[in-house]
Amino acid sequence: MTAGLDPVTVMKQEVGRAAANRVKSGSIVGLGTGSTTAFAIQCLGERLRSGELTDIRGVPTSFQASVLAKQHGIPLTTLDEIDRIDIAIDGADEVDPQKNLIKGGGAAHTREKIVDSLAEQFIVVVDRSKLVDRLGTTFPLPVEVLPMAVTPVMQAIEKLGGKPELRMGVKKDGPVITDQGNMVLDVTFGAIDNPAELEKTLNNIPGVLENGLFVGVADVVLVGEIKDNHPSVREA
């Protein structure tokens, strides 16, 4: 599985595998979005096929997660059909020492926040580069906005001291559209002093659906590192 792959990819595999190995039979699993989480989904599929894991159901946070889960044979369910989520596995763009996160680089943070917040245990899978002393220092904050409200929301965010930019598509003319049919603003605030307060303030702006600050949601952070060209995983 790891032959010929670069150390960073191998490290992402190892972090994803470490998270997937914490899933027990009979669990309902929140399936996050992104490259590291994709390896966790792959590993869950392998454990199911081998018989090591049985009777799990996944709740996907995005179209990408749904497609991957189907490819790897993980049965899916919806929030309408379940009364709990036992464990969720997801990545992050930044993680601070209090395990607060910035997420949304893949524009799936609204669904991710719903699923990850509902989970009994939320495991974050990241590489060492995502660890920061303060949120907002290396990554802009994604904010999902209703299309009709983009201009007034941008003006409101500027009054808060943020610099919003409409996220544009790659290999697509025009803006990125989320799975909910909305647009994403990437907002540069610099170091965020009070993530909990900013999360609420932004979500109170009319037209904002959700933002990428995850405060007090993560339970476990698994960090992948490369030491002497060998991947390792530790708990932060």
GROMACS .gro file of C-alpha atoms in nm:
model
  236
    1MET     CA    1   0.000   0.000   0.000
    2THR     CA    2   0.289   0.238   0.075
    3ALA     CA    3   0.539   0.122  -0.187
    4GLY     CA    4   0.674   0.404  -0.400
    5LEU     CA    5   0.478   0.677  -0.221
    6ASP     CA    6   0.639   0.993  -0.088
    7PRO     CA    7   0.683   1.025   0.290
    8VAL     CA    8   0.406   1.289   0.323
    9THR     CA    9   0.148   1.062   0.159
   10VAL     CA   10   0.262   0.769   0.373
   11MET     CA   11   0.229   0.987   0.683
   12LYS     CA   12  -0.127   1.087   0.586
   13GLN     CA   13  -0.207   0.718   0.538
   14GLU     CA   14  -0.071   0.636   0.882
   15VAL     CA   15  -0.270   0.913   1.055
   16GLY     CA   16  -0.587   0.810   0.872
   17ARG     CA   17  -0.526   0.447   0.965
   18ALA     CA   18  -0.464   0.535   1.332
   19ALA     CA   19  -0.802   0.711   1.345
   20ALA     CA   20  -0.986   0.436   1.156
   21ASN     CA   21  -0.843   0.175   1.394
   22ARG     CA   22  -1.029   0.346   1.681
   23VAL     CA   23  -1.366   0.268   1.521
   24LYS     CA   24  -1.544  -0.028   1.680
   25SER     CA   25  -1.800  -0.266   1.530
   26GLY     CA   26  -2.158  -0.143   1.549
   27SER     CA   27  -2.054   0.222   1.533
   28ILE     CA   28  -2.213   0.508   1.344
   29VAL     CA   29  -1.921   0.703   1.199
   30GLY     CA   30  -1.904   1.063   1.081
   31LEU     CA   31  -1.697   1.063   0.762
   32GLY     CA   32  -1.505   1.386   0.709
   33THR     CA   33  -1.369   1.548   0.397
   34GLY     CA   34  -1.013   1.590   0.268
   35SER     CA   35  -0.700   1.398   0.173
   36THR     CA   36  -0.607   1.259   0.516
   37THR     CA   37  -0.965   1.162   0.602
   38ALA     CA   38  -0.987   0.988   0.265
   39PHE     CA   39  -0.721   0.742   0.388
   40ALA     CA   40  -0.927   0.682   0.704
   41ILE     CA   41  -1.230   0.599   0.488
   42GLN     CA   42  -1.015   0.365   0.278
   43CYS     CA   43  -0.889   0.189   0.593
   44LEU     CA   44  -1.244   0.151   0.729
   45GLY     CA   45  -1.338  -0.019   0.401
   46GLU     CA   46  -1.041  -0.254   0.431
   47ARG     CA   47  -1.136  -0.344   0.790
   48LEU     CA   48  -1.494  -0.414   0.680
   49ARG     CA   49  -1.382  -0.635   0.390
   50SER     CA   50  -1.146  -0.835   0.613
   51GLY     CA   51  -1.424  -0.895   0.867
   52GLU     CA   52  -1.225  -0.722   1.143
   53LEU     CA   53  -1.501  -0.459   1.157
   54THR     CA   54  -1.874  -0.527   1.120
   55ASP     CA   55  -2.203  -0.340   1.121
   56ILE     CA   56  -2.084   0.018   1.085
   57ARG     CA   57  -2.271   0.296   0.908
   58GLY     CA   58  -2.124   0.621   0.783
   59VAL     CA   59  -2.265   0.972   0.785
   60PRO     CA   60  -2.083   1.164   0.508
   61THR     CA   61  -2.006   1.535   0.542
   62SER     CA   62  -1.975   1.601   0.168
   63PHE     CA   63  -2.031   1.463  -0.178
   64GLN     CA   64  -1.662   1.363  -0.180
   65ALA     CA   65  -1.698   1.163   0.143
   66SER     CA   66  -2.014   0.996   0.014
   67VAL     CA   67  -1.847   0.886  -0.310
   68LEU     CA   68  -1.538   0.754  -0.127
   69ALA     CA   69  -1.750   0.563   0.125
   70LYS     CA   70  -1.946   0.395  -0.155
   71GLN     CA   71  -1.622   0.307  -0.335
   72HIS     CA   72  -1.490   0.138  -0.022
   73GLY     CA   73  -1.811  -0.045   0.064
   74ILE     CA   74  -1.914   0.154   0.372
   75PRO     CA   75  -2.295   0.159   0.416
   76LEU     CA   76  -2.428   0.513   0.451
   77THR     CA   77  -2.707   0.661   0.659
   78THR     CA   78  -2.850   1.008   0.727
   79LEU     CA   79  -2.916   1.220   1.034
   80ASP     CA   80  -3.288   1.154   0.987
   81GLU     CA   81  -3.236   0.782   1.040
   82ILE     CA   82  -3.007   0.775   1.344
   83ASP     CA   83  -3.018   0.891   1.705
   84ARG     CA   84  -2.644   0.918   1.764
   85ILE     CA   85  -2.299   0.940   1.604
   86ASP     CA   86  -2.041   0.738   1.797
   87ILE     CA   87  -1.726   0.872   1.638
   88ALA     CA   88  -1.634   1.124   1.368
   89ILE     CA   89  -1.304   1.148   1.181
   90ASP     CA   90  -1.214   1.469   1.003
   91GLY     CA   91  -0.920   1.689   0.909
   92ALA     CA   92  -0.847   2.054   0.986
   93ASP     CA   93  -0.661   2.346   0.832
   94GLU     CA   94  -0.538   2.481   1.165
   95VAL     CA   95  -0.534   2.340   1.521
   96ASP     CA   96  -0.447   2.550   1.827
   97PRO     CA   97  -0.320   2.421   2.166
   98GLN     CA   98  -0.679   2.416   2.302
   99LYS     CA   99  -0.785   2.187   2.013
  100ASN     CA  100  -0.988   2.463   1.852
  101LEU     CA  101  -0.988   2.439   1.473
  102ILE     CA  102  -1.021   2.627   1.149
  103LYS     CA  103  -1.182   2.407   0.886
  104GLY     CA  104  -1.334   2.468   0.546
  105GLY     CA  105  -1.047   2.450   0.300
  106GLY     CA  106  -1.263   2.202   0.112
  107ALA     CA  107  -1.578   2.418   0.152
  108ALA     CA  108  -1.755   2.142   0.349
  109HIS     CA  109  -1.733   2.301   0.695
  110THR     CA  110  -2.108   2.352   0.743
  111ARG     CA  111  -2.194   1.984   0.713
  112GLU     CA  112  -1.874   1.891   0.895
  113LYS     CA  113  -1.965   2.108   1.193
  114ILE     CA  114  -2.309   1.948   1.218
  115VAL     CA  115  -2.174   1.592   1.208
  116ASP     CA  116  -1.858   1.650   1.412
  117SER     CA  117  -2.050   1.834   1.687
  118LEU     CA  118  -2.302   1.551   1.717
  119ALA     CA  119  -2.033   1.285   1.756
  120GLU     CA  120  -1.967   1.128   2.094
  121GLN     CA  121  -1.597   1.143   2.004
  122PHE     CA  122  -1.450   1.367   1.733
  123ILE     CA  123  -1.101   1.270   1.614
  124VAL     CA  124  -0.905   1.526   1.413
  125VAL     CA  125  -0.640   1.396   1.174
  126VAL     CA  126  -0.370   1.641   1.065
  127ASP     CA  127  -0.004   1.670   0.981
  128ARG     CA  128   0.232   1.874   1.195
  129SER     CA  129   0.213   2.180   0.966
  130LYS     CA  130  -0.148   2.238   1.076
  131LEU     CA  131  -0.051   2.304   1.440
  132VAL     CA  132  -0.051   2.676   1.528
  133ASP     CA  133  -0.021   2.881   1.846
  134ARG     CA  134  -0.320   3.094   1.748
  135LEU     CA  135  -0.591   3.037   1.488
  136GLY     CA  136  -0.591   3.257   1.179
  137THR     CA  137  -0.214   3.291   1.154
  138THR     CA  138  -0.158   3.065   0.852
  139PHE     CA  139  -0.504   3.005   0.704
  140PRO     CA  140  -0.798   3.233   0.619
  141LEU     CA  141  -1.130   3.165   0.787
  142PRO     CA  142  -1.394   3.022   0.550
  143VAL     CA  143  -1.746   3.163   0.584
  144GLU     CA  144  -2.039   3.008   0.392
  145VAL     CA  145  -2.281   3.273   0.267
  146LEU     CA  146  -2.614   3.275   0.084
  147PRO     CA  147  -2.546   3.406  -0.270
  148MET     CA  148  -2.789   3.700  -0.243
  149ALA     CA  149  -2.613   3.824   0.073
  150VAL     CA  150  -2.250   3.816  -0.039
  151THR     CA  151  -2.205   4.194  -0.066
  152PRO     CA  152  -2.367   4.297   0.267
  153VAL     CA  153  -2.192   4.012   0.447
  154MET     CA  154  -1.855   4.122   0.309
  155GLN     CA  155  -1.926   4.477   0.430
  156ALA     CA  156  -2.021   4.350   0.777
  157ILE     CA  157  -1.705   4.138   0.797
  158GLU     CA  158  -1.488   4.436   0.696
  159LYS     CA  159  -1.639   4.632   0.988
  160LEU     CA  160  -1.519   4.349   1.216
  161GLY     CA  161  -1.165   4.398   1.085
  162GLY     CA  162  -1.162   4.105   0.843
  163LYS     CA  163  -1.051   4.105   0.480
  164PRO     CA  164  -1.297   3.884   0.288
  165GLU     CA  165  -1.235   3.737  -0.056
  166LEU     CA  166  -1.487   3.540  -0.258
  167ARG     CA  167  -1.341   3.193  -0.318
  168MET     CA  168  -1.309   3.128  -0.689
  169GLY     CA  169  -1.318   2.789  -0.858
  170VAL     CA  170  -1.019   2.601  -0.993
  171LYS     CA  171  -1.073   2.463  -1.343
  172LYS     CA  172  -1.407   2.643  -1.328
  173ASP     CA  173  -1.505   2.998  -1.421
  174GLY     CA  174  -1.670   3.179  -1.134
  175PRO     CA  175  -1.699   3.118  -0.760
  176VAL     CA  176  -1.686   2.794  -0.564
  177ILE     CA  177  -2.036   2.666  -0.489
  178THR     CA  178  -2.084   2.449  -0.179
  179ASP     CA  179  -2.285   2.127  -0.161
  180GLN     CA  180  -2.567   2.347  -0.023
  181GLY     CA  181  -2.555   2.580  -0.324
  182ASN     CA  182  -2.391   2.870  -0.140
  183MET     CA  183  -2.071   3.072  -0.177
  184VAL     CA  184  -1.759   3.083   0.041
  185LEU     CA  185  -1.574   3.388   0.164
  186ASP     CA  186  -1.214   3.336   0.278
  187VAL     CA  187  -1.153   3.595   0.548
  188THR     CA  188  -0.813   3.706   0.672
  189PHE     CA  189  -0.825   3.829   1.032
  190GLY     CA  190  -0.468   3.762   1.138
  191ALA     CA  191  -0.433   3.594   1.478
  192ILE     CA  192  -0.779   3.542   1.629
  193ASP     CA  193  -0.783   3.643   1.996
  194ASN     CA  194  -1.120   3.496   2.090
  195PRO     CA  195  -1.233   3.218   1.852
  196ALA     CA  196  -1.553   3.142   2.050
  197GLU     CA  197  -1.670   3.503   2.036
  198LEU     CA  198  -1.581   3.546   1.667
  199GLU     CA  199  -1.762   3.223   1.575
  200LYS     CA  200  -2.086   3.356   1.727
  201THR     CA  201  -2.044   3.709   1.591
  202LEU     CA  202  -1.996   3.588   1.235
  203ASN     CA  203  -2.289   3.346   1.252
  204ASN     CA  204  -2.512   3.631   1.371
  205ILE     CA  205  -2.457   3.825   1.048
  206PRO     CA  206  -2.774   3.782   0.836
  207GLY     CA  207  -2.690   3.574   0.530
  208VAL     CA  208  -2.407   3.377   0.693
  209LEU     CA  209  -2.486   3.006   0.709
  210GLU     CA  210  -2.180   2.889   0.902
  211ASN     CA  211  -1.810   2.963   0.950
  212GLY     CA  212  -1.503   2.743   0.984
  213LEU     CA  213  -1.425   2.804   1.351
  214PHE     CA  214  -1.473   2.482   1.548
  215VAL     CA  215  -1.448   2.576   1.917
  216GLY     CA  216  -1.466   2.305   2.183
  217VAL     CA  217  -1.566   2.035   1.934
  218ALA     CA  218  -1.250   1.824   1.894
  219ASP     CA  219  -1.179   1.550   2.149
  220VAL     CA  220  -0.863   1.389   2.009
  221VAL     CA  221  -0.604   1.532   1.769
  222LEU     CA  222  -0.383   1.279   1.589
  223VAL     CA  223  -0.075   1.441   1.437
  224GLY     CA  224   0.135   1.289   1.163
  225GLU     CA  225   0.504   1.371   1.154
  226ILE     CA  226   0.807   1.267   0.951
  227LYS     CA  227   1.121   1.193   1.152
  228ASP     CA  228   1.434   1.072   0.975
  229ASN     CA  229   1.222   1.012   0.665
  230HIS     CA  230   0.988   0.782   0.860
  231PRO     CA  231   0.624   0.868   0.929
  232SER     CA  232   0.496   0.861   1.287
  233VAL     CA  233   0.168   0.946   1.459
  234ARG     CA  234   0.124   1.109   1.799
  235GLU     CA  235  -0.169   1.240   1.997
  236ALA     CA  236  -0.159   1.616   2.057
   0.00000   0.00000   0.00000
